[in-house]
Amino acid sequence: MKISKQIFLLHPRRSSLQLSCLYLRPSCGFSSRLLHIVSYSRDQGHSVHSARNRLYCFSVSAKMGNSQSGVCPDSPAMERSPHPSTAEGAGNMHINSPATPPSSLIRKFSSVSPTSPERVELLHHIAASPTRDSLAKPLTRKQVAHCKETLSQLLKKFKSHVIDREFDVLRSERLQATKLLACTTVGRMESNLPKNRYLDIIPYDDTRVILEENRNGQSSSYINASYVRDPSYGPLPKFIATQGPLPHTNADFWEMVVQQQCPVIVMLTGLVDRNDEMVKCDNYFPSQSNESLTYGRFRITNKETTTSQNSVIYRLLEIETLQSGDSAPIPVLHMQLEWPDYGIPSSTESVREMVRTNYRIPSNFGPFVVHCR
């Protein structure tokens, strides 16, 4: 298999220099690609090898189709992070956290009410003017020097094939099939199999999102979604990785968004493949402004739709609970980028814009939801 490598340098974040490298390569992984979001920051006065620097790794595994069996997502192979430039420095962020935080713990993590004025105002502002605060600014001399230094290190790793060796380590440390079966028992239950878009992408029992019983009108607490945690957050998740909703899991998806108090949904796919018209994700949200759709006990209304110069679509969605007429609607920012199947975007601008936009959302608003097809 021929390996392709792409390096994206992302824009500085706030007061400290935030450089990020988006590294993609095809594999027998989710969406046939292994996505490493490599991000590290350097404040003034800290060296490149500072303990403040962090490397984040998000790895996802292959889709075989709903009628086939296969293996679960790649196991996290690199949990210790001395530094990104070292062979050992491969990622503090991983899917396989020791235990699934209970719903009560998640609600404590979301310390800001979903209907609080500050949350409502911020999400409205971003949806209405997504590019106003996301325009790239010229780099300072120090930032340019750091970019050159980073690129120099990466080029050395490419020339010496260190990147290939690091990826081989990831593949060699994948869980064996017997261990995968033992850690994905809930998702493989007969009653839950129809809720999986792909039978080889099953959430680990210890990291899956558990829906509160009977809140979705069903007895099942299962949804194909996993917490992804960052050690700097402690045991709490940084975001939730899930599949594109199916027609019969749309209500479950919105139950998860409400129960976990998620402020942002990041959608990295289109609804339909433009080439063969295959459905890649069910229409779980109203795509047009002032349109409303009902899923289970929720009415979802599209209050506003804006498309940025980089073709990122921003939708301000409001969630209303039908059974409780007095409760205020919950705002959610929906961000969509049609990531090409088996490929990458033609430009880094859209990815950088989404990253910068997400940095504007305070962490105490709750975990984001990220999904592709």
Tab-separated table of C-alpha atoms in Angstrom:
chain	number	residue	atom	x	y	z
A	1	MET	CA	0.000	0.000	0.000
A	2	LYS	CA	1.342	3.375	-0.953
A	3	ILE	CA	1.407	5.785	1.953
A	4	SER	CA	0.593	9.437	1.416
A	5	LYS	CA	1.498	12.127	3.899
A	6	GLN	CA	0.056	15.620	4.251
A	7	ILE	CA	1.261	18.257	6.671
A	8	PHE	CA	-1.058	21.080	7.699
A	9	LEU	CA	0.210	23.938	9.856
A	10	LEU	CA	-2.641	25.495	11.772
A	11	HIS	CA	-3.029	29.063	12.946
A	12	PRO	CA	-1.805	30.379	16.321
A	13	ARG	CA	-4.260	30.075	19.156
A	14	ARG	CA	-4.898	33.076	21.343
A	15	SER	CA	-1.825	34.428	23.129
A	16	SER	CA	0.418	31.402	22.780
A	17	LEU	CA	1.844	30.059	19.576
A	18	GLN	CA	-0.321	27.133	18.573
A	19	LEU	CA	1.057	25.147	15.691
A	20	SER	CA	-0.740	22.045	14.552
A	21	CYS	CA	0.057	19.386	12.058
A	22	LEU	CA	-2.728	17.412	10.418
A	23	TYR	CA	-1.264	14.143	9.282
A	24	LEU	CA	-3.347	11.814	7.151
A	25	ARG	CA	-2.551	8.508	5.560
A	26	PRO	CA	-4.762	5.763	4.143
A	27	SER	CA	-5.088	2.591	6.157
A	28	CYS	CA	-7.579	-0.145	6.805
A	29	GLY	CA	-9.168	2.317	9.223
A	30	PHE	CA	-12.342	4.262	9.676
A	31	SER	CA	-13.126	5.983	6.372
A	32	SER	CA	-10.008	4.190	5.109
A	33	ARG	CA	-7.783	6.725	6.697
A	34	LEU	CA	-5.869	7.192	9.902
A	35	LEU	CA	-6.217	10.739	11.111
A	36	HIS	CA	-3.610	12.123	13.454
A	37	ILE	CA	-4.296	15.574	14.725
A	38	VAL	CA	-0.922	16.591	15.996
A	39	SER	CA	-1.086	19.731	18.031
A	40	TYR	CA	1.455	21.373	20.243
A	41	SER	CA	1.829	24.850	21.653
A	42	ARG	CA	4.791	26.885	22.749
A	43	ASP	CA	4.499	29.915	24.957
A	44	GLN	CA	7.165	32.567	24.984
A	45	GLY	CA	10.091	31.378	27.033
A	46	HIS	CA	9.377	27.666	26.580
A	47	SER	CA	11.489	25.487	24.354
A	48	VAL	CA	10.190	23.179	21.658
A	49	HIS	CA	10.667	20.291	24.059
A	50	SER	CA	8.734	22.000	26.841
A	51	ALA	CA	6.416	19.904	28.944
A	52	ARG	CA	3.653	22.276	27.863
A	53	ASN	CA	3.871	20.895	24.336
A	54	ARG	CA	1.279	18.224	23.598
A	55	LEU	CA	0.719	15.766	20.822
A	56	TYR	CA	-2.837	14.658	20.184
A	57	CYS	CA	-3.611	11.516	18.262
A	58	PHE	CA	-7.058	10.525	17.056
A	59	SER	CA	-7.078	7.202	15.301
A	60	VAL	CA	-10.111	5.544	13.765
A	61	SER	CA	-10.534	2.277	11.941
A	62	ALA	CA	-11.881	0.704	8.745
A	63	LYS	CA	-15.366	0.426	7.453
A	64	MET	CA	-16.303	-2.861	5.906
A	65	GLY	CA	-20.010	-2.284	5.384
A	66	ASN	CA	-23.040	-3.169	7.452
A	67	SER	CA	-23.332	-6.632	5.952
A	68	GLN	CA	-19.790	-7.685	6.734
A	69	SER	CA	-17.917	-8.504	9.857
A	70	GLY	CA	-14.528	-7.158	10.719
A	71	VAL	CA	-12.477	-5.689	13.515
A	72	CYS	CA	-13.027	-2.788	15.868
A	73	PRO	CA	-11.208	0.534	15.818
A	74	ASP	CA	-7.438	0.610	16.130
A	75	SER	CA	-6.263	0.329	19.674
A	76	PRO	CA	-4.386	3.320	21.067
A	77	ALA	CA	-0.765	2.454	20.555
A	78	MET	CA	0.939	5.554	21.804
A	79	GLU	CA	-0.151	6.913	25.150
A	80	ARG	CA	3.107	8.400	26.383
A	81	SER	CA	4.143	11.705	24.903
A	82	PRO	CA	7.695	12.902	25.637
A	83	HIS	CA	7.575	15.074	22.516
A	84	PRO	CA	6.163	14.884	18.991
A	85	SER	CA	9.618	14.791	17.432
A	86	THR	CA	10.552	11.574	19.216
A	87	ALA	CA	9.503	8.078	18.246
A	88	GLU	CA	7.859	7.685	21.632
A	89	GLY	CA	5.978	10.962	21.475
A	90	ALA	CA	2.771	9.720	19.989
A	91	GLY	CA	-0.235	11.083	21.574
A	92	ASN	CA	-1.957	11.849	24.811
A	93	MET	CA	-5.425	11.717	23.313
A	94	HIS	CA	-6.911	8.296	22.812
A	95	ILE	CA	-10.231	6.562	22.490
A	96	ASN	CA	-9.572	3.742	24.908
A	97	SER	CA	-9.889	5.484	28.268
A	98	PRO	CA	-9.922	3.305	31.410
A	99	ALA	CA	-13.593	3.748	32.205
A	100	THR	CA	-16.703	5.400	30.859
A	101	PRO	CA	-17.592	8.478	32.916
A	102	PRO	CA	-21.146	8.266	34.255
A	103	SER	CA	-23.726	10.747	32.996
A	104	SER	CA	-23.671	12.618	36.300
A	105	LEU	CA	-19.960	13.264	35.875
A	106	ILE	CA	-20.514	14.603	32.381
A	107	ARG	CA	-23.133	17.019	33.645
A	108	LYS	CA	-20.647	18.333	36.198
A	109	PHE	CA	-18.138	18.795	33.394
A	110	SER	CA	-20.701	20.903	31.522
A	111	SER	CA	-20.762	23.545	34.227
A	112	VAL	CA	-22.500	26.065	31.976
A	113	SER	CA	-26.214	25.517	31.474
A	114	PRO	CA	-27.136	24.623	27.858
A	115	THR	CA	-29.573	27.557	27.882
A	116	SER	CA	-27.330	30.060	29.682
A	117	PRO	CA	-27.147	33.557	28.108
A	118	GLU	CA	-23.378	33.338	27.532
A	119	ARG	CA	-23.665	30.046	25.662
A	120	VAL	CA	-26.646	31.214	23.605
A	121	GLU	CA	-24.940	34.505	22.719
A	122	LEU	CA	-21.632	32.909	21.714
A	123	LEU	CA	-23.169	30.203	19.524
A	124	HIS	CA	-25.440	32.764	17.855
A	125	HIS	CA	-22.437	35.005	17.169
A	126	ILE	CA	-20.332	32.213	15.638
A	127	ALA	CA	-23.180	30.962	13.451
A	128	ALA	CA	-23.936	34.474	12.191
A	129	SER	CA	-20.339	35.508	11.471
A	130	PRO	CA	-18.126	32.404	11.328
A	131	THR	CA	-15.222	34.006	9.460
A	132	ARG	CA	-15.079	37.335	11.285
A	133	ASP	CA	-12.736	36.059	13.986
A	134	SER	CA	-11.252	33.243	11.911
A	135	LEU	CA	-9.373	35.263	9.299
A	136	ALA	CA	-5.700	34.397	9.238
A	137	LYS	CA	-3.313	37.013	10.592
A	138	PRO	CA	0.309	37.447	9.511
A	139	LEU	CA	2.749	35.432	11.581
A	140	THR	CA	5.296	37.166	13.760
A	141	ARG	CA	9.020	36.595	13.273
A	142	LYS	CA	9.112	34.179	16.191
A	143	GLN	CA	6.181	32.268	14.780
A	144	VAL	CA	7.774	32.043	11.340
A	145	ALA	CA	11.005	30.806	12.910
A	146	HIS	CA	9.107	28.178	14.852
A	147	CYS	CA	7.300	27.061	11.692
A	148	LYS	CA	10.620	26.656	9.914
A	149	GLU	CA	12.024	24.695	12.836
A	150	THR	CA	8.981	22.423	12.902
A	151	LEU	CA	9.099	21.788	9.162
A	152	SER	CA	12.800	21.036	9.389
A	153	GLN	CA	12.145	18.373	12.019
A	154	LEU	CA	9.368	16.862	9.927
A	155	LEU	CA	11.510	16.746	6.798
A	156	LYS	CA	14.219	14.916	8.731
A	157	LYS	CA	11.668	12.351	9.880
A	158	PHE	CA	10.450	11.859	6.320
A	159	LYS	CA	13.938	11.417	4.905
A	160	SER	CA	14.925	8.917	7.585
A	161	HIS	CA	11.581	7.042	7.304
A	162	VAL	CA	10.887	7.632	10.994
A	163	ILE	CA	7.243	8.396	10.139
A	164	ASP	CA	6.860	4.974	8.531
A	165	ARG	CA	8.418	3.231	11.515
A	166	GLU	CA	6.132	5.067	13.936
A	167	PHE	CA	3.106	4.032	11.890
A	168	ASP	CA	4.321	0.428	11.836
A	169	VAL	CA	4.430	0.538	15.637
A	170	LEU	CA	0.791	1.635	15.670
A	171	ARG	CA	-0.244	-1.220	13.414
A	172	SER	CA	1.750	-3.808	15.347
A	173	GLU	CA	0.099	-2.847	18.626
A	174	ARG	CA	-3.474	-3.213	17.404
A	175	LEU	CA	-5.576	-5.501	19.532
A	176	GLN	CA	-5.945	-9.063	18.334
A	177	ALA	CA	-9.372	-10.188	17.124
A	178	THR	CA	-10.050	-12.237	20.260
A	179	LYS	CA	-9.330	-9.266	22.525
A	180	LEU	CA	-11.454	-6.991	20.356
A	181	LEU	CA	-14.410	-9.338	20.664
A	182	ALA	CA	-13.996	-9.428	24.432
A	183	CYS	CA	-14.073	-5.636	24.774
A	184	THR	CA	-17.023	-4.926	22.446
A	185	THR	CA	-19.710	-7.205	23.858
A	186	VAL	CA	-22.473	-4.587	24.193
A	187	GLY	CA	-22.219	-3.308	20.638
A	188	ARG	CA	-22.295	-6.861	19.288
A	189	MET	CA	-25.470	-7.843	21.115
A	190	GLU	CA	-28.139	-8.991	18.680
A	191	SER	CA	-30.485	-6.181	19.701
A	192	ASN	CA	-27.778	-3.561	19.113
A	193	LEU	CA	-26.294	-4.771	15.822
A	194	PRO	CA	-28.864	-2.864	13.692
A	195	LYS	CA	-27.681	0.357	15.354
A	196	ASN	CA	-24.163	-0.033	13.943
A	197	ARG	CA	-23.567	1.390	10.488
A	198	TYR	CA	-20.500	-0.822	10.078
A	199	LEU	CA	-20.103	-4.131	11.855
A	200	ASP	CA	-16.344	-3.716	12.196
A	201	ILE	CA	-16.628	-0.377	13.995
A	202	ILE	CA	-17.986	-1.143	17.452
A	203	PRO	CA	-17.354	1.069	20.511
A	204	TYR	CA	-15.371	-0.394	23.370
A	205	ASP	CA	-17.486	-1.353	26.366
A	206	ASP	CA	-15.372	0.806	28.681
A	207	THR	CA	-15.556	3.975	26.575
A	208	ARG	CA	-18.994	3.880	24.973
A	209	VAL	CA	-21.554	6.597	25.613
A	210	ILE	CA	-24.448	5.223	27.664
A	211	LEU	CA	-27.878	6.727	27.087
A	212	GLU	CA	-30.050	7.164	30.127
A	213	GLU	CA	-32.653	4.413	30.239
A	214	ASN	CA	-36.147	5.143	28.927
A	215	ARG	CA	-35.325	8.756	28.078
A	216	ASN	CA	-35.460	7.927	24.369
A	217	GLY	CA	-38.704	5.981	24.576
A	218	GLN	CA	-36.825	2.701	24.318
A	219	SER	CA	-35.299	0.277	26.769
A	220	SER	CA	-31.859	0.303	25.115
A	221	SER	CA	-29.053	2.530	26.358
A	222	TYR	CA	-26.814	1.757	23.368
A	223	ILE	CA	-25.518	4.165	20.756
A	224	ASN	CA	-22.445	3.706	18.581
A	225	ALA	CA	-20.415	6.494	20.171
A	226	SER	CA	-17.255	6.690	22.260
A	227	TYR	CA	-15.716	9.205	24.628
A	228	VAL	CA	-12.306	10.517	23.595
A	229	ARG	CA	-10.399	11.898	26.521
A	230	ASP	CA	-7.364	14.094	27.023
A	231	PRO	CA	-5.309	13.472	30.191
A	232	SER	CA	-5.183	17.225	30.784
A	233	TYR	CA	-8.960	17.041	31.314
A	234	GLY	CA	-8.585	14.260	33.878
A	235	PRO	CA	-11.146	11.464	33.501
A	236	LEU	CA	-13.572	13.678	31.578
A	237	PRO	CA	-13.968	13.442	27.790
A	238	LYS	CA	-12.721	16.107	25.415
A	239	PHE	CA	-15.150	15.065	22.696
A	240	ILE	CA	-17.416	12.243	21.537
A	241	ALA	CA	-16.653	10.305	18.350
A	242	THR	CA	-19.661	8.685	16.708
A	243	GLN	CA	-20.953	7.367	13.399
A	244	GLY	CA	-23.215	9.229	11.009
A	245	PRO	CA	-26.748	8.619	12.306
A	246	LEU	CA	-28.967	5.997	10.668
A	247	PRO	CA	-32.698	6.583	10.027
A	248	HIS	CA	-33.583	4.560	13.132
A	249	THR	CA	-30.882	6.110	15.371
A	250	ASN	CA	-31.596	9.817	14.791
A	251	ALA	CA	-33.607	10.083	18.017
A	252	ASP	CA	-30.815	8.343	19.940
A	253	PHE	CA	-28.300	10.794	18.497
A	254	TRP	CA	-30.234	13.807	19.779
A	255	GLU	CA	-30.754	12.106	23.139
A	256	MET	CA	-26.983	11.878	23.406
A	257	VAL	CA	-26.470	15.528	22.432
A	258	VAL	CA	-28.970	16.687	25.058
A	259	GLN	CA	-27.898	14.320	27.841
A	260	GLN	CA	-24.192	15.077	27.359
A	261	GLN	CA	-24.915	18.820	26.915
A	262	CYS	CA	-22.869	19.019	23.722
A	263	PRO	CA	-22.507	22.586	22.365
A	264	VAL	CA	-21.040	21.689	18.965
A	265	ILE	CA	-21.579	18.993	16.330
A	266	VAL	CA	-18.752	18.620	13.794
A	267	MET	CA	-19.937	16.800	10.657
A	268	LEU	CA	-17.136	15.708	8.313
A	269	THR	CA	-19.210	14.266	5.480
A	270	GLY	CA	-22.029	14.982	3.080
A	271	LEU	CA	-25.391	13.259	3.260
A	272	VAL	CA	-25.123	11.626	-0.182
A	273	ASP	CA	-22.155	10.574	-2.301
A	274	ARG	CA	-22.066	12.864	-5.329
A	275	ASN	CA	-20.726	10.139	-7.614
A	276	ASP	CA	-22.894	7.085	-6.963
A	277	GLU	CA	-25.661	8.812	-4.927
A	278	MET	CA	-25.098	6.420	-2.028
A	279	VAL	CA	-26.467	7.660	1.287
A	280	LYS	CA	-23.532	8.297	3.626
A	281	CYS	CA	-25.408	9.791	6.566
A	282	ASP	CA	-29.092	10.139	7.317
A	283	ASN	CA	-30.660	13.590	7.336
A	284	TYR	CA	-30.700	14.020	11.112
A	285	PHE	CA	-31.041	17.812	11.048
A	286	PRO	CA	-32.978	20.480	9.106
A	287	SER	CA	-30.560	21.820	6.509
A	288	GLN	CA	-32.452	24.987	5.551
A	289	SER	CA	-33.023	28.086	7.670
A	290	ASN	CA	-36.372	28.250	9.504
A	291	GLU	CA	-36.966	24.543	8.841
A	292	SER	CA	-37.992	22.188	11.668
A	293	LEU	CA	-37.872	18.394	11.906
A	294	THR	CA	-38.925	16.064	14.725
A	295	TYR	CA	-36.852	13.134	15.984
A	296	GLY	CA	-38.282	11.167	18.881
A	297	ARG	CA	-39.194	13.593	21.645
A	298	PHE	CA	-37.231	16.500	20.151
A	299	ARG	CA	-38.060	19.158	17.585
A	300	ILE	CA	-34.941	20.473	15.852
A	301	THR	CA	-35.170	23.918	14.251
A	302	ASN	CA	-32.593	25.510	11.969
A	303	LYS	CA	-32.482	29.127	13.099
A	304	GLU	CA	-29.705	30.264	10.792
A	305	THR	CA	-27.389	28.881	8.093
A	306	THR	CA	-24.156	30.529	6.959
A	307	THR	CA	-21.462	29.298	4.581
A	308	SER	CA	-17.955	30.650	5.075
A	309	GLN	CA	-15.477	31.562	2.355
A	310	ASN	CA	-13.821	28.186	2.959
A	311	SER	CA	-17.038	26.217	2.277
A	312	VAL	CA	-17.646	25.365	5.922
A	313	ILE	CA	-21.382	25.381	6.638
A	314	TYR	CA	-22.493	26.743	10.017
A	315	ARG	CA	-25.996	26.066	11.292
A	316	LEU	CA	-27.482	27.304	14.517
A	317	LEU	CA	-29.858	24.557	15.613
A	318	GLU	CA	-32.306	24.751	18.502
A	319	ILE	CA	-33.557	21.674	20.345
A	320	GLU	CA	-37.018	21.737	21.870
A	321	THR	CA	-38.330	18.968	24.102
A	322	LEU	CA	-41.888	18.254	23.004
A	323	GLN	CA	-43.068	16.870	26.364
A	324	SER	CA	-42.021	19.957	28.340
A	325	GLY	CA	-43.397	23.082	26.732
A	326	ASP	CA	-41.979	25.475	29.330
A	327	SER	CA	-38.310	24.551	28.902
A	328	ALA	CA	-36.125	26.920	26.889
A	329	PRO	CA	-34.746	25.637	23.572
A	330	ILE	CA	-31.146	24.414	23.632
A	331	PRO	CA	-28.814	25.982	21.027
A	332	VAL	CA	-26.259	23.790	19.247
A	333	LEU	CA	-23.697	24.903	16.674
A	334	HIS	CA	-23.593	22.508	13.711
A	335	MET	CA	-20.428	22.714	11.575
A	336	GLN	CA	-20.223	20.764	8.330
A	337	LEU	CA	-17.304	20.121	6.007
A	338	GLU	CA	-17.678	17.571	3.214
A	339	TRP	CA	-14.465	15.627	3.713
A	340	PRO	CA	-13.696	13.612	0.551
A	341	ASP	CA	-13.961	9.829	0.846
A	342	TYR	CA	-10.537	8.183	0.691
A	343	GLY	CA	-8.930	11.591	0.337
A	344	ILE	CA	-8.278	14.966	1.903
A	345	PRO	CA	-9.584	18.511	1.345
A	346	SER	CA	-7.949	20.375	-1.525
A	347	SER	CA	-6.912	23.168	0.844
A	348	THR	CA	-6.009	23.413	4.510
A	349	GLU	CA	-8.001	26.619	4.969
A	350	SER	CA	-11.298	24.918	5.813
A	351	VAL	CA	-9.663	22.668	8.403
A	352	ARG	CA	-7.804	25.564	9.985
A	353	GLU	CA	-10.987	27.594	10.126
A	354	MET	CA	-12.858	24.817	11.928
A	355	VAL	CA	-10.049	24.353	14.429
A	356	ARG	CA	-9.915	28.069	15.195
A	357	THR	CA	-13.693	28.193	15.544
A	358	ASN	CA	-13.696	25.291	17.984
A	359	TYR	CA	-11.060	27.037	20.096
A	360	ARG	CA	-13.586	29.806	20.688
A	361	ILE	CA	-15.907	27.432	22.567
A	362	PRO	CA	-15.025	27.264	26.306
A	363	SER	CA	-14.264	23.759	27.533
A	364	ASN	CA	-16.845	24.008	30.315
A	365	PHE	CA	-19.632	24.161	27.719
A	366	GLY	CA	-19.397	20.373	27.352
A	367	PRO	CA	-17.832	17.813	24.965
A	368	PHE	CA	-18.131	18.256	21.207
A	369	VAL	CA	-19.617	15.585	18.952
A	370	VAL	CA	-17.542	14.595	15.900
A	371	HIS	CA	-18.717	12.225	13.170
A	372	CYS	CA	-18.145	11.348	9.552
A	373	ARG	CA	-20.169	8.865	7.499
